[in-house]
Amino acid sequence: MRPGQPKSLYGKLVLAILPLTFLVVNLIVWVQYASARSELLAAIDREIGILSRRAAGTVDDLLGHRYSDLFTVSETPLILDYHHNRDFGLLNEAGIYRGELEKFLRNFSARSGAYVRILYLDDRGREVCRVERSGAAARGASLTDFFSKVRALPPGGWRASSIEDLEGIGPVVYYGRPIRDESGKLRGVFVMGYDLAELLTVLKANSIGRRGGAHILTPEGRRLGGAAGSEVGGVMLRSASALRRLPWTVVAEAPLDDFLGPLKDMRNAALLTSLAGLALLTVILLFLVRGVTRPVAALVEAARRIGGGDLGYRIKCVGADELGLLCASFNEMGERLVENRRQTMELQAQLVQAEKLSAMGQLISAVAHEIKNPLAAVVGFAQAALFGDCPPALREDLERVNRNAYRCRKVVDNLLVFVRRSGEGRSRVRVNDAVQAALDLLQYRLSKTEDVVLALELSPDLPDVVGDFQQVAQVLVNLVNNACDAMSAVPLHRGVRRLRVATSAAPSGRGERPPSGDLAPLGQAPSGKGARPPSEDGGPLPVAGKVRIVVEDNGPGIPAEHRARVFEPFFTTKEPGKGTGLGLAICRQIVQAHGGDIRFETEDGKGTAFVVELPAADEEELARLSLPLEPESLPPVPGKRILVADDEADFADLMARVMREDGGAVDAAHGGAEALRLASCGSYDLVITDIEMEDVKGTDIFSELSRRSGEALPAFLFVTGDIFNPKVLEFLSRTKLPYLVKPFDMEALQQAARRLLS
């Protein structure tokens, strides 16, 4: 219950101001005390800041020496001499160099005295040599993670680990850098464990007052040196300075109480001086202070409790003055905070689910890419065998292999179409193809998991639309998935789960609405000439130039209380973990971005029909976005030198075999490095290469051959299964070079090569 109009505090304020004359002297004392305290604290802050910067500079110098040691010691030629001897099989000589390396590291460790352990690991993480201080405990499994991170660094890179406590030694930080030979090949990782006792000594020397000092704070929250503020207690004065080479911060701090001793004496004298004046006001203020400070204290306590997370804490409102009204308003604010927190937690849970779906899309894209390379080899070898002479029985088997391989390719393509990011460009979209792509993607769920009977009614004379094919397919996938979820509530023993997906051309204007009736049976059009499921908003029907898609199920229908919120973002009636509430909101956003409309008709116990209408493209738009013509078939161009490169050896050999059929001299390379070597030794008319290879990429081969002066650059044809990689797309867009997407027909490979050679 809200209080009435607040009573004035005028009388209380008058009684509080009248005795102010008696407090003038005391006020002067307190002003002087506050001024002296402020100046003293400012001077202390400056000194602490200077101390923190000085300590940070000293620590930076020490860490700079460790950085210099890392690069100086790891540059010893003994490491590469050891690897060169192993590469040539000279194991005895390699052992000698290993011994010399260990001796060199031991001498350096003894001279320096700063390192508890020095390791050199080969490129697989196996220990080549180790030098460590006596009494150091064995390193834990975390060195494997540190090795992996250092191994991935570029040439010239280095890395420092987080601070770790080594039994028998104390806090230690590991420095590491990758070791590469003259060709840039990774040979191993050099690691130096720096004993931080030296830093602790430096930090200990920086004392402030009686209990203050300096310490290092790492990004992980690790504190090195000094006493924790909670151990000292009271208000702390702090100053922090960041280090240059490591993401650490040097913090100088001291308790405020250590510096306020003289001021406290002054304050006590001021208090004694003020007692005479305060005694005169005691009787008057006993009543006023109680009436004014209690609500204020309650507000402060409430603010502290709510700020600490206790949103259920409330103030007991006393009185009807301004403070009482403030308490009531504060309680109302607490209620709003509780509601806002509840809504925020719901939104966070829904956003986490949406993020999981995004991660699943990335996983699908990666898996689909990995399938494409072996699938391309299967398709290619099957086609190569079919082109040759083979027995009828074997030909039948090969045709089955080819058909099923194409089936796999279609599944992979549908997955990539669904999960890839849609482009901003507009293109010609055949709606029936988008419907079929969405249903192909969901075929397993419809036929195997949900036992849904699908009635597919695609109009053969459907006009095309202009838009994004993947987004249109996404709308269909979302609607069909929602229909399956709705029908899952219908037990199979009570009837067949039926799904009707239909496309048709619709007029564009608005006409009279037919009488509203029941949903048409699945697989049939709604009753009435030109009838369709009426719109949920009860508006008139459209009259020309639109493409209509209907997705209709025989589920339980949408409850009346939920119909107004169907398209709201994050609204869902599904169980936790089974829905994000974003599907229909995204559908409406996509449809409206295409200039269309989406609506639904539902009836309890009979099902729901969603209707999507998209504007049909006019002839002028279709002329600009006409589909490209099929290229003409070209004859072989014999006598040409061709280089084929792919790190999938089977697929490289297959492409080489196909190109030899055209009468060319073909070399096959099973990796980028081999291809670059062959291209450097000879002259080729055409280079057919994969883009993403382990050692040397196809883009590197193109760049290397392009830099050569005085030599004609051969024609290039790229093949790739990673067409959705942004780097690959950027390269192909920049160079305008031809490419084929794996898996592809061997005839397409021949025609593309003939076109470039002719």
GROMACS .gro file of N, CA and C in nm, residues 297-353:
model
  171
  297ALA      N    1   1.964   0.482   0.763
  297ALA     CA    2   2.042   0.361   0.788
  297ALA      C    3   1.975   0.239   0.726
  298ALA      N    4   1.841   0.237   0.736
  298ALA     CA    5   1.769   0.125   0.675
  298ALA      C    6   1.788   0.123   0.523
  299LEU      N    7   1.788   0.243   0.463
  299LEU     CA    8   1.811   0.251   0.319
  299LEU      C    9   1.951   0.205   0.282
  300VAL      N   10   2.051   0.247   0.362
  300VAL     CA   11   2.189   0.205   0.335
  300VAL      C   12   2.204   0.054   0.347
  301GLU      N   13   2.145  -0.002   0.455
  301GLU     CA   14   2.153  -0.147   0.474
  301GLU      C   15   2.082  -0.222   0.360
  302ALA      N   16   1.966  -0.167   0.319
  302ALA     CA   17   1.892  -0.231   0.209
  302ALA      C   18   1.972  -0.224   0.080
  303ALA      N   19   2.035  -0.107   0.055
  303ALA     CA   20   2.117  -0.095  -0.066
  303ALA      C   21   2.233  -0.193  -0.063
  304ARG      N   22   2.295  -0.210   0.056
  304ARG     CA   23   2.406  -0.304   0.067
  304ARG      C   24   2.359  -0.447   0.044
  305ARG      N   25   2.245  -0.483   0.105
  305ARG     CA   26   2.196  -0.620   0.092
  305ARG      C   27   2.153  -0.651  -0.052
  306ILE      N   28   2.085  -0.556  -0.113
  306ILE     CA   29   2.042  -0.580  -0.252
  306ILE      C   30   2.161  -0.579  -0.346
  307GLY      N   31   2.259  -0.487  -0.318
  307GLY     CA   32   2.381  -0.487  -0.400
  307GLY      C   33   2.458  -0.616  -0.386
  308GLY      N   34   2.446  -0.684  -0.269
  308GLY     CA   35   2.513  -0.812  -0.250
  308GLY      C   36   2.437  -0.930  -0.306
  309GLY      N   37   2.319  -0.907  -0.366
  309GLY     CA   38   2.245  -1.016  -0.429
  309GLY      C   39   2.120  -1.058  -0.357
  310ASP      N   40   2.092  -1.003  -0.238
  310ASP     CA   41   1.971  -1.040  -0.164
  310ASP      C   42   1.856  -0.952  -0.211
  311LEU      N   43   1.800  -0.986  -0.328
  311LEU     CA   44   1.696  -0.902  -0.387
  311LEU      C   45   1.563  -0.913  -0.313
  312GLY      N   46   1.550  -1.009  -0.222
  312GLY     CA   47   1.425  -1.022  -0.147
  312GLY      C   48   1.420  -0.935  -0.022
  313TYR      N   49   1.528  -0.864   0.008
  313TYR     CA   50   1.531  -0.781   0.128
  313TYR      C   51   1.442  -0.658   0.110
  314ARG      N   52   1.362  -0.624   0.211
  314ARG     CA   53   1.271  -0.509   0.206
  314ARG      C   54   1.285  -0.425   0.332
  315ILE      N   55   1.249  -0.296   0.321
  315ILE     CA   56   1.257  -0.201   0.432
  315ILE      C   57   1.119  -0.190   0.496
  316LYS      N   58   1.118  -0.188   0.626
  316LYS     CA   59   0.993  -0.165   0.698
  316LYS      C   60   0.967  -0.014   0.701
  317CYS      N   61   0.864   0.029   0.628
  317CYS     CA   62   0.836   0.172   0.615
  317CYS      C   63   0.776   0.227   0.745
  318VAL      N   64   0.839   0.334   0.798
  318VAL     CA   65   0.794   0.398   0.920
  318VAL      C   66   0.768   0.546   0.889
  319GLY      N   67   0.648   0.593   0.917
  319GLY     CA   68   0.616   0.733   0.894
  319GLY      C   69   0.564   0.758   0.754
  320ALA      N   70   0.512   0.879   0.736
  320ALA     CA   71   0.455   0.917   0.606
  320ALA      C   72   0.525   1.040   0.549
  321ASP      N   73   0.646   1.072   0.597
  321ASP     CA   74   0.719   1.187   0.544
  321ASP      C   75   0.798   1.146   0.422
  322GLU      N   76   0.891   1.239   0.380
  322GLU     CA   77   0.968   1.211   0.259
  322GLU      C   78   1.050   1.083   0.271
  323LEU      N   79   1.107   1.058   0.391
  323LEU     CA   80   1.187   0.937   0.410
  323LEU      C   81   1.101   0.811   0.403
  324GLY      N   82   0.980   0.819   0.456
  324GLY     CA   83   0.889   0.705   0.446
  324GLY      C   84   0.853   0.676   0.301
  325LEU      N   85   0.827   0.784   0.223
  325LEU     CA   86   0.798   0.766   0.080
  325LEU      C   87   0.918   0.708   0.006
  326LEU      N   88   1.039   0.752   0.046
  326LEU     CA   89   1.160   0.700  -0.017
  326LEU      C   90   1.176   0.550   0.011
  327CYS      N   91   1.145   0.510   0.135
  327CYS     CA   92   1.153   0.367   0.168
  327CYS      C   93   1.054   0.287   0.085
  328ALA      N   94   0.933   0.337   0.070
  328ALA     CA   95   0.833   0.266  -0.010
  328ALA      C   96   0.878   0.256  -0.156
  329SER      N   97   0.935   0.366  -0.209
  329SER     CA   98   0.984   0.362  -0.348
  329SER      C   99   1.100   0.264  -0.363
  330PHE      N  100   1.184   0.258  -0.259
  330PHE     CA  101   1.296   0.163  -0.264
  330PHE      C  102   1.245   0.019  -0.268
  331ASN      N  103   1.140  -0.010  -0.191
  331ASN     CA  104   1.083  -0.144  -0.193
  331ASN      C  105   1.024  -0.178  -0.330
  332GLU      N  106   0.960  -0.080  -0.394
  332GLU     CA  107   0.907  -0.102  -0.528
  332GLU      C  108   1.021  -0.130  -0.627
  333MET      N  109   1.133  -0.058  -0.611
  333MET     CA  110   1.248  -0.084  -0.696
  333MET      C  111   1.298  -0.227  -0.677
  334GLY      N  112   1.300  -0.276  -0.553
  334GLY     CA  113   1.341  -0.414  -0.527
  334GLY      C  114   1.252  -0.514  -0.597
  335GLU      N  115   1.119  -0.489  -0.596
  335GLU     CA  116   1.028  -0.579  -0.666
  335GLU      C  117   1.057  -0.582  -0.816
  336ARG      N  118   1.084  -0.464  -0.873
  336ARG     CA  119   1.115  -0.459  -1.016
  336ARG      C  120   1.247  -0.530  -1.045
  337LEU      N  121   1.345  -0.517  -0.955
  337LEU     CA  122   1.472  -0.588  -0.976
  337LEU      C  123   1.453  -0.739  -0.975
  338VAL      N  124   1.366  -0.789  -0.885
  338VAL     CA  125   1.339  -0.932  -0.882
  338VAL      C  126   1.279  -0.978  -1.014
  339GLU      N  127   1.183  -0.902  -1.064
  339GLU     CA  128   1.120  -0.940  -1.191
  339GLU      C  129   1.219  -0.932  -1.307
  340ASN      N  130   1.300  -0.823  -1.308
  340ASN     CA  131   1.399  -0.810  -1.415
  340ASN      C  132   1.502  -0.922  -1.410
  341ARG      N  133   1.540  -0.963  -1.287
  341ARG     CA  134   1.637  -1.072  -1.276
  341ARG      C  135   1.579  -1.203  -1.329
  342ARG      N  136   1.452  -1.227  -1.297
  342ARG     CA  137   1.388  -1.349  -1.348
  342ARG      C  138   1.385  -1.349  -1.501
  343GLN      N  139   1.347  -1.235  -1.559
  343GLN     CA  140   1.343  -1.228  -1.705
  343GLN      C  141   1.482  -1.243  -1.765
  344THR      N  142   1.582  -1.182  -1.700
  344THR     CA  143   1.719  -1.192  -1.750
  344THR      C  144   1.769  -1.335  -1.748
  345MET      N  145   1.739  -1.408  -1.641
  345MET     CA  146   1.782  -1.548  -1.633
  345MET      C  147   1.716  -1.632  -1.742
  346GLU      N  148   1.589  -1.603  -1.771
  346GLU     CA  149   1.522  -1.676  -1.879
  346GLU      C  150   1.588  -1.646  -2.013
  347LEU      N  151   1.618  -1.518  -2.038
  347LEU     CA  152   1.682  -1.481  -2.164
  347LEU      C  153   1.821  -1.542  -2.176
  348GLN      N  154   1.895  -1.545  -2.065
  348GLN     CA  155   2.029  -1.606  -2.069
  348GLN      C  156   2.022  -1.753  -2.102
  349ALA      N  157   1.926  -1.823  -2.041
  349ALA     CA  158   1.912  -1.966  -2.071
  349ALA      C  159   1.877  -1.988  -2.217
  350GLN      N  160   1.792  -1.901  -2.273
  350GLN     CA  161   1.754  -1.916  -2.413
  350GLN      C  162   1.871  -1.883  -2.505
  351LEU      N  163   1.951  -1.781  -2.468
  351LEU     CA  164   2.066  -1.745  -2.550
  351LEU      C  165   2.172  -1.855  -2.548
  352VAL      N  166   2.188  -1.921  -2.432
  352VAL     CA  167   2.283  -2.033  -2.424
  352VAL      C  168   2.240  -2.144  -2.519
  353GLN      N  169   2.109  -2.172  -2.523
  353GLN     CA  170   2.061  -2.276  -2.615
  353GLN      C  171   2.084  -2.236  -2.760
   0.00000   0.00000   0.00000
